[in-house]
Amino acid sequence: MLQNDSLTGSSVLSKESITKDYRLACESRQVSLLGRKDTMGGRSKFGIFGDGKEVAQIALSRAFQLGDFRSGYYRDQTIEAALGNITWQQFFAQMYAHADLEHEPSTGGRSMNGHFSTRWLDEEGQWLDQTKLYNSVCDISSTAGQIPRAVGLAYASKLFRNNKDLHDLTNFTRQGNEIVFATIGDASTSQGMFLEAMNAAGVLQIPLLTSVWDDGYGISVPVEYQTTKSSISKALAGLQRNEEEPGLEIFTVKGWDYPAIIETYQRAAALCRAEQVPVLVHVTELTQPQGHSTSGSHERYKSKQRLKWENDQDCNVIFRNWILQNGYATDEELEQIEIEAKETAHSARNQAWQAYRKELDKEYLETIQLLQDAMRSSAHANELSNIVLELSKTYLPVRRDMVSSIRKALRLLGREDNPSKDALKASLQNSLKDNAQRFSTHLYSDSADSPLNVPPVKPEFSEESPTVDGREVIRSYFNALFERDPRVVTLGEDVGFIGDVNQGLAGLQEKFGELRITDTGIRETTIVGQGIGIAMRGLRPIVEIQYFDYIYYALATLTDDLATLRYRTAGGQKAPLIVRTRGHRLEGIWHSGSPMGTMLSSLRGIHVIVPRNFVQAAGFYNTLIKGDDPALIVEPLNSYRQKEILPDNIGEICVPLGEPEIIREGNDITIVTYGSMCRIVMEAAAQLQKSGIEAEVIDVQTLLPFDIHSRIGESVKKTNRVIFADEDLPGSASAYMMQQVVEKQNVYRWLDSAPITVSAKDHRPPYGSDGDYFSKPNADDIFEAAYRIMQEANPEHYPELF
């Protein structure tokens, strides 16, 4: 017997703790079984569960301390329940997509089940004390997507421990004593994100404890098709540390062996916490009793022998037998626990369902009543009766069904003088407003710290203000920023020793140290993940993607994780990361630097900033640092050596987001552009002036947000003509700008000519000056586009060019 045997750390195996663990394992299993029934019965849309992993997850939770972080995936229900982060009622509320934070605090019904999070922000969007929480980063469904940010969460502990200037941030750390528990299914370790992250963790030597739940399959594909040597711990053996070389510490343990897995996690966590060594725990011989998800049965692809083995090796069954064999409880005592666990699960499910349906049923009855009232005095009584009948036959009607019914009814009522019509309209408007609040809020910050609330500070110049290269402007800004704010760190390829490839950080690593200005390997995905995790812990990272085209390596992490974080937690979590890169006009297929349309389609939830020079760039960095939203800044690559006047207040200037700037006034035509295209358009505008055409040139400055005060519309109202010019592919950012202005600002009312876009060719630009000229918009293209518009309006005054 192991009763009262002390394990590594503070855990003790006693009858009370063992039977408590068994109770939780039984409850979690019952919840999984009921969850599948609810999905198959139509109560929920989808179900994915942590059955078969209960014992391993209980062992992990025993090593979890206040202030630690879980960066896991959608099978971690037992961990979250063990830590007290969810109740089983909340688990079912998420299954039902209950869009009420009081019932579903993880995501407010926005994520499918198994996506857990703790709320780090109060109702005002301000940070809570993370050291008093069992922190859980909101899960994402994309496989291995949780791992890049785990690197950053753990790296933050290293920064907190080694940078004394951060020790007063006591709401975020206890001097770096926190560790990060990353979890992942074994099949997902084949993803490049995972392998890149393990390499990064070994290089960085950070307190990251990664658990691999190995049940032998990735949906239907067995491990021999997934992993070299059919074992992730064997495949990663080359990363194992030794006395001469740092690396990972690797443990392997069977997921059904309760005492062994408890001991393993105690040892692993103690090592990870004390020495800040990355650890991999490979938990083998796990099962998946209900298969991958409710989308299908695992009996389709598992042999009878495998299914029998899984039944025999079920961790809960073996745990039960171990308890009996070691005398910790009698069979009768365990049966009573199992009965109570089933009752607990059923009660939680019923309470969650009743709470979910209560408000819906009330709205359903109100909708039926409104429709019946309208039917009584309408010429379309029969059609309205059919709408009522259709709604009444709907199985478990939801708000979609009610709103759709009201809309159909209002179409029928048309111009009828029906006394119930106003009530239907009011109901519809209230419902649309309420559901916009439920499902379409918190994409960006609405707190007092939103960057949109940062007041502008204009640059100040004097007779002593020097004219310098653009790179010196941005370097001066970063120098001021790092002196002012110890929370700011930057990392990326070549940012440290050589001060980035364009010298924007030259000499700053020597001044501020490697902890704050840090070189990384070539690993864009985990560079971004590192930044996300650091930002989640209250620091202010600026991470660099060396050239804009390289952002594709990190796009999944940016779009799935960072861009959706505040939204998918309904305002419960944030990560104000700034991603710095450079692009535009560098020649060549892989360095052309203008995939703006891709960014605009992928990064809603992240501000996209496109400054035309480095004074503007500095102002945007300052605005973002004072705010609490993530952002992407694309610095103009061809401006590092162009001359600018260095403001006397370079460290204080703030440029507002969403406010275009008129950089050349004119009355004949408006040309809307941004970034490095500003120089080209200004050159074209000077040539147009010689032909008697006065072009007004507007620098958009930020694409997300876009012209929040409709200044471009005011310009078009004056000129009655507009061109949208950028160097992205046709139909990308230029079409986006046109939609924002023509549709949202309704400028069609003022147009005397059709609005047009001027963009690059359909292909990436080839190398060389000729390749650039003939594939990207140039001053001649802009000139001729504007001239053709003016010629159409006045052909006598503007004769054909050629």
Coordinates of C-alpha atoms in Angstrom, one line a residue, residues 661 663-664 669-674 677 681-682 684-685 688 693-700 712 715-716 719 721-725 758 782-783 785-786:
E661 CA -4.2 62.1 -44.1
I663 CA -0.9 64.6 -48.2
R664 CA -1.7 66.6 -51.4
I669 CA -9.7 63.6 -58.7
T670 CA -9.1 61.8 -55.4
I671 CA -6.4 59.1 -55.3
V672 CA -6.5 56.8 -52.3
T673 CA -3.4 54.9 -51.4
Y674 CA -1.0 53.9 -48.5
M677 CA 2.7 53.7 -52.9
V681 CA 1.3 58.5 -56.3
M682 CA 2.8 61.8 -55.3
A684 CA 2.2 60.9 -60.5
A685 CA 0.3 63.8 -59.0
L688 CA -0.7 65.3 -63.6
I693 CA -5.1 67.9 -63.4
E694 CA -5.1 68.6 -59.7
A695 CA -5.1 65.3 -57.8
E696 CA -6.0 65.1 -54.1
V697 CA -3.8 62.3 -52.6
I698 CA -5.0 60.6 -49.5
D699 CA -2.8 58.3 -47.4
V700 CA -5.1 55.8 -45.7
I712 CA -12.2 60.1 -48.0
S715 CA -12.8 64.4 -50.6
V716 CA -14.7 62.5 -53.3
T719 CA -13.6 66.0 -56.6
R721 CA -13.8 61.1 -59.0
V722 CA -11.7 58.5 -57.2
I723 CA -8.9 56.0 -57.8
F724 CA -7.9 53.3 -55.3
A725 CA -4.2 52.5 -55.8
V758 CA -5.0 50.4 -59.9
I782 CA -1.3 56.2 -62.0
F783 CA -0.9 59.2 -64.3
A785 CA -5.5 56.0 -65.1
A786 CA -6.3 59.5 -63.8

